[in-house]
């Protein structure tokens, strides 16, 4: 019994990792893990979403009440998305990766309390969801650094 209890204790300290594969599974991830949250940070290329029926934030119930910080890439589809979001909500803050930057996003990355979701929407459609305080804290620190370097969207929408 003590051995089994020690195994159980160790399992609590391990990160919980879930994998969602395919469009339907990814949609379920967004509906169950992201959209119910009232506050989150994300960085992504919105253009990658246009090819799939993934829920778009500003078209979901309760959107206007959500506190969101988002970093997008400098392209037309992302700017069109930003215009729509900013017209609907004052809670959604958007910044842009500098145009001459070498940092672009090939995945959609969402940070919700204690969780990091990494979504690939290219050839293989999947999400890796990591639930771990340390991983979340590291990604949150990286997001905050990127947020400081990103350009306010208003500079691009003039």
PDB file of C-alpha atoms in Angstrom:
ATOM      1  CA  UNK A   1       0.000   0.000   0.000  1.00  0.00           C
ATOM      2  CA  UNK A   2       2.743   2.590   0.783  1.00  0.00           C
ATOM      3  CA  UNK A   3       4.240   1.918  -2.662  1.00  0.00           C
ATOM      4  CA  UNK A   4       0.891   2.568  -4.382  1.00  0.00           C
ATOM      5  CA  UNK A   5       0.413   5.746  -2.332  1.00  0.00           C
ATOM      6  CA  UNK A   6       3.867   6.984  -3.367  1.00  0.00           C
ATOM      7  CA  UNK A   7       3.010   6.347  -7.030  1.00  0.00           C
ATOM      8  CA  UNK A   8      -0.213   8.288  -6.624  1.00  0.00           C
ATOM      9  CA  UNK A   9       1.686  11.196  -5.002  1.00  0.00           C
ATOM     10  CA  UNK A  10       4.182  11.264  -7.879  1.00  0.00           C
ATOM     11  CA  UNK A  11       1.354  11.328 -10.425  1.00  0.00           C
ATOM     12  CA  UNK A  12      -0.013  14.564  -8.907  1.00  0.00           C
ATOM     13  CA  UNK A  13       3.274  16.340  -9.613  1.00  0.00           C
ATOM     14  CA  UNK A  14       3.377  15.226 -13.221  1.00  0.00           C
ATOM     15  CA  UNK A  15       1.982  17.488 -15.921  1.00  0.00           C
ATOM     16  CA  UNK A  16      -1.268  16.440 -17.508  1.00  0.00           C
ATOM     17  CA  UNK A  17      -0.898  16.298 -21.276  1.00  0.00           C
ATOM     18  CA  UNK A  18      -3.818  15.789 -23.606  1.00  0.00           C
ATOM     19  CA  UNK A  19      -3.785  15.458 -27.360  1.00  0.00           C
ATOM     20  CA  UNK A  20      -6.678  16.455 -29.653  1.00  0.00           C
ATOM     21  CA  UNK A  21      -6.379  15.326 -33.269  1.00  0.00           C
ATOM     22  CA  UNK A  22      -8.534  16.247 -36.259  1.00  0.00           C
ATOM     23  CA  UNK A  23     -10.911  19.139 -36.899  1.00  0.00           C
ATOM     24  CA  UNK A  24     -13.776  17.827 -34.736  1.00  0.00           C
ATOM     25  CA  UNK A  25     -11.486  17.111 -31.802  1.00  0.00           C
ATOM     26  CA  UNK A  26      -9.826  20.539 -32.084  1.00  0.00           C
ATOM     27  CA  UNK A  27     -13.241  22.215 -32.161  1.00  0.00           C
ATOM     28  CA  UNK A  28     -14.163  20.309 -28.976  1.00  0.00           C
ATOM     29  CA  UNK A  29     -10.924  21.548 -27.367  1.00  0.00           C
ATOM     30  CA  UNK A  30     -11.798  25.182 -28.109  1.00  0.00           C
ATOM     31  CA  UNK A  31     -15.377  24.747 -26.937  1.00  0.00           C
ATOM     32  CA  UNK A  32     -14.443  22.956 -23.698  1.00  0.00           C
ATOM     33  CA  UNK A  33     -11.089  24.457 -22.719  1.00  0.00           C
ATOM     34  CA  UNK A  34     -10.818  27.949 -24.229  1.00  0.00           C
ATOM     35  CA  UNK A  35     -14.198  29.548 -24.808  1.00  0.00           C
ATOM     36  CA  UNK A  36     -15.504  29.043 -21.234  1.00  0.00           C
ATOM     37  CA  UNK A  37     -12.527  31.030 -19.858  1.00  0.00           C
ATOM     38  CA  UNK A  38     -13.037  34.733 -19.169  1.00  0.00           C
ATOM     39  CA  UNK A  39      -9.395  35.718 -19.423  1.00  0.00           C
ATOM     40  CA  UNK A  40      -6.551  34.427 -21.565  1.00  0.00           C
ATOM     41  CA  UNK A  41      -3.528  35.356 -23.657  1.00  0.00           C
ATOM     42  CA  UNK A  42      -2.784  34.074 -27.113  1.00  0.00           C
ATOM     43  CA  UNK A  43      -0.434  34.471 -30.026  1.00  0.00           C
ATOM     44  CA  UNK A  44      -1.260  33.205 -33.456  1.00  0.00           C
ATOM     45  CA  UNK A  45      -1.613  33.810 -37.143  1.00  0.00           C
ATOM     46  CA  UNK A  46      -5.320  34.279 -37.729  1.00  0.00           C
ATOM     47  CA  UNK A  47      -4.805  33.530 -41.414  1.00  0.00           C
ATOM     48  CA  UNK A  48      -4.233  29.865 -40.561  1.00  0.00           C
ATOM     49  CA  UNK A  49      -7.748  29.644 -39.073  1.00  0.00           C
ATOM     50  CA  UNK A  50      -9.532  30.810 -42.201  1.00  0.00           C
ATOM     51  CA  UNK A  51      -9.069  27.404 -43.813  1.00  0.00           C
ATOM     52  CA  UNK A  52     -10.847  25.494 -41.007  1.00  0.00           C
ATOM     53  CA  UNK A  53     -14.195  25.677 -39.186  1.00  0.00           C
ATOM     54  CA  UNK A  54     -12.510  26.435 -35.831  1.00  0.00           C
ATOM     55  CA  UNK A  55     -14.552  28.790 -33.580  1.00  0.00           C
ATOM     56  CA  UNK A  56     -13.434  32.393 -33.970  1.00  0.00           C
ATOM     57  CA  UNK A  57     -13.332  34.262 -30.662  1.00  0.00           C
ATOM     58  CA  UNK A  58     -15.262  37.358 -31.605  1.00  0.00           C
ATOM     59  CA  UNK A  59     -18.153  35.292 -32.947  1.00  0.00           C
ATOM     60  CA  UNK A  60     -18.754  33.297 -29.763  1.00  0.00           C
ATOM     61  CA  UNK A  61     -21.245  33.970 -26.935  1.00  0.00           C
ATOM     62  CA  UNK A  62     -19.878  36.103 -24.113  1.00  0.00           C
ATOM     63  CA  UNK A  63     -17.008  37.442 -26.203  1.00  0.00           C
ATOM     64  CA  UNK A  64     -17.492  41.073 -25.138  1.00  0.00           C
ATOM     65  CA  UNK A  65     -16.958  40.184 -21.466  1.00  0.00           C
ATOM     66  CA  UNK A  66     -13.716  38.264 -21.990  1.00  0.00           C
ATOM     67  CA  UNK A  67     -10.392  39.901 -21.131  1.00  0.00           C
ATOM     68  CA  UNK A  68      -8.031  38.912 -23.934  1.00  0.00           C
ATOM     69  CA  UNK A  69      -4.494  39.876 -24.881  1.00  0.00           C
ATOM     70  CA  UNK A  70      -3.513  38.698 -28.344  1.00  0.00           C
ATOM     71  CA  UNK A  71      -0.418  38.994 -30.506  1.00  0.00           C
ATOM     72  CA  UNK A  72      -1.022  38.520 -34.234  1.00  0.00           C
ATOM     73  CA  UNK A  73       1.131  38.491 -37.345  1.00  0.00           C
ATOM     74  CA  UNK A  74       1.307  41.434 -39.770  1.00  0.00           C
ATOM     75  CA  UNK A  75      -0.867  40.315 -42.662  1.00  0.00           C
ATOM     76  CA  UNK A  76      -4.155  41.447 -44.182  1.00  0.00           C
ATOM     77  CA  UNK A  77      -6.316  38.634 -42.773  1.00  0.00           C
ATOM     78  CA  UNK A  78      -5.018  39.251 -39.262  1.00  0.00           C
ATOM     79  CA  UNK A  79      -5.636  43.006 -39.597  1.00  0.00           C
ATOM     80  CA  UNK A  80      -9.203  42.417 -40.852  1.00  0.00           C
ATOM     81  CA  UNK A  81      -9.812  40.144 -37.853  1.00  0.00           C
ATOM     82  CA  UNK A  82      -8.396  42.796 -35.495  1.00  0.00           C
ATOM     83  CA  UNK A  83     -10.726  45.459 -36.923  1.00  0.00           C
ATOM     84  CA  UNK A  84     -13.747  43.234 -36.292  1.00  0.00           C
ATOM     85  CA  UNK A  85     -12.643  42.400 -32.735  1.00  0.00           C
ATOM     86  CA  UNK A  86     -11.901  45.987 -31.760  1.00  0.00           C
ATOM     87  CA  UNK A  87     -15.261  47.133 -33.112  1.00  0.00           C
ATOM     88  CA  UNK A  88     -17.007  44.656 -30.776  1.00  0.00           C
ATOM     89  CA  UNK A  89     -15.015  44.749 -27.546  1.00  0.00           C
ATOM     90  CA  UNK A  90     -12.881  47.060 -25.457  1.00  0.00           C
ATOM     91  CA  UNK A  91     -11.650  44.067 -23.437  1.00  0.00           C
ATOM     92  CA  UNK A  92      -9.709  42.559 -26.337  1.00  0.00           C
ATOM     93  CA  UNK A  93      -6.222  44.065 -26.602  1.00  0.00           C
ATOM     94  CA  UNK A  94      -4.298  43.282 -29.757  1.00  0.00           C
ATOM     95  CA  UNK A  95      -0.668  43.813 -30.673  1.00  0.00           C
ATOM     96  CA  UNK A  96       1.300  42.838 -33.761  1.00  0.00           C
ATOM     97  CA  UNK A  97       4.663  41.204 -34.320  1.00  0.00           C
ATOM     98  CA  UNK A  98       6.902  43.896 -35.890  1.00  0.00           C
ATOM     99  CA  UNK A  99       6.799  43.624 -39.707  1.00  0.00           C
ATOM    100  CA  UNK A 100      10.550  43.185 -40.150  1.00  0.00           C
ATOM    101  CA  UNK A 101      10.756  40.665 -37.337  1.00  0.00           C
ATOM    102  CA  UNK A 102      11.906  37.125 -37.957  1.00  0.00           C
ATOM    103  CA  UNK A 103       9.427  35.890 -35.312  1.00  0.00           C
ATOM    104  CA  UNK A 104       6.268  34.542 -36.888  1.00  0.00           C
ATOM    105  CA  UNK A 105       3.815  31.982 -35.574  1.00  0.00           C
ATOM    106  CA  UNK A 106       3.168  28.668 -37.241  1.00  0.00           C
ATOM    107  CA  UNK A 107       0.867  27.577 -34.410  1.00  0.00           C
ATOM    108  CA  UNK A 108      -1.968  29.037 -32.349  1.00  0.00           C
ATOM    109  CA  UNK A 109      -0.896  29.263 -28.718  1.00  0.00           C
ATOM    110  CA  UNK A 110      -3.398  29.917 -25.949  1.00  0.00           C
ATOM    111  CA  UNK A 111      -2.602  30.440 -22.294  1.00  0.00           C
ATOM    112  CA  UNK A 112      -5.499  29.904 -19.904  1.00  0.00           C
ATOM    113  CA  UNK A 113      -4.971  29.664 -16.140  1.00  0.00           C
ATOM    114  CA  UNK A 114      -2.529  26.805 -15.538  1.00  0.00           C
ATOM    115  CA  UNK A 115      -2.764  25.514 -19.115  1.00  0.00           C
ATOM    116  CA  UNK A 116      -0.939  25.967 -22.420  1.00  0.00           C
ATOM    117  CA  UNK A 117      -2.677  24.886 -25.626  1.00  0.00           C
ATOM    118  CA  UNK A 118      -0.598  24.594 -28.793  1.00  0.00           C
ATOM    119  CA  UNK A 119      -2.657  24.202 -31.960  1.00  0.00           C
ATOM    120  CA  UNK A 120      -1.326  23.217 -35.362  1.00  0.00           C
ATOM    121  CA  UNK A 121      -3.621  23.960 -38.280  1.00  0.00           C
ATOM    122  CA  UNK A 122      -1.277  23.184 -41.146  1.00  0.00           C
ATOM    123  CA  UNK A 123      -0.918  19.706 -42.647  1.00  0.00           C
ATOM    124  CA  UNK A 124      -1.865  17.852 -39.481  1.00  0.00           C
ATOM    125  CA  UNK A 125      -4.572  19.455 -37.365  1.00  0.00           C
ATOM    126  CA  UNK A 126      -4.064  18.905 -33.655  1.00  0.00           C
ATOM    127  CA  UNK A 127      -3.794  20.488 -30.200  1.00  0.00           C
ATOM    128  CA  UNK A 128      -1.367  19.576 -27.451  1.00  0.00           C
ATOM    129  CA  UNK A 129      -2.755  20.781 -24.116  1.00  0.00           C
ATOM    130  CA  UNK A 130      -0.291  20.927 -21.226  1.00  0.00           C
ATOM    131  CA  UNK A 131      -1.635  21.439 -17.724  1.00  0.00           C
ATOM    132  CA  UNK A 132       1.305  22.294 -15.488  1.00  0.00           C
ATOM    133  CA  UNK A 133       2.013  25.335 -13.303  1.00  0.00           C
ATOM    134  CA  UNK A 134       5.692  25.575 -14.282  1.00  0.00           C
ATOM    135  CA  UNK A 135       5.079  25.210 -18.015  1.00  0.00           C
ATOM    136  CA  UNK A 136       2.286  27.789 -17.790  1.00  0.00           C
ATOM    137  CA  UNK A 137       4.514  30.196 -15.828  1.00  0.00           C
ATOM    138  CA  UNK A 138       7.298  29.881 -18.415  1.00  0.00           C
ATOM    139  CA  UNK A 139       4.968  30.447 -21.365  1.00  0.00           C
ATOM    140  CA  UNK A 140       3.356  33.352 -19.522  1.00  0.00           C
ATOM    141  CA  UNK A 141       6.779  34.971 -19.007  1.00  0.00           C
ATOM    142  CA  UNK A 142       7.586  34.484 -22.705  1.00  0.00           C
ATOM    143  CA  UNK A 143       4.214  35.945 -23.667  1.00  0.00           C
ATOM    144  CA  UNK A 144       4.810  38.984 -21.438  1.00  0.00           C
ATOM    145  CA  UNK A 145       8.214  39.550 -23.054  1.00  0.00           C
ATOM    146  CA  UNK A 146       6.678  39.290 -26.522  1.00  0.00           C
ATOM    147  CA  UNK A 147       3.828  41.613 -25.472  1.00  0.00           C
ATOM    148  CA  UNK A 148       6.360  44.276 -24.482  1.00  0.00           C
ATOM    149  CA  UNK A 149       8.053  44.016 -27.889  1.00  0.00           C
ATOM    150  CA  UNK A 150       4.910  43.865 -29.996  1.00  0.00           C
ATOM    151  CA  UNK A 151       3.483  46.902 -31.794  1.00  0.00           C
ATOM    152  CA  UNK A 152       0.036  48.267 -30.853  1.00  0.00           C
ATOM    153  CA  UNK A 153      -2.472  47.333 -33.553  1.00  0.00           C
ATOM    154  CA  UNK A 154      -3.630  50.945 -33.904  1.00  0.00           C
ATOM    155  CA  UNK A 155      -0.393  51.772 -35.771  1.00  0.00           C
ATOM    156  CA  UNK A 156      -1.432  49.410 -38.540  1.00  0.00           C
ATOM    157  CA  UNK A 157      -5.120  50.265 -38.726  1.00  0.00           C
ATOM    158  CA  UNK A 158      -4.803  53.986 -39.494  1.00  0.00           C
TER     159      UNK A 158
END
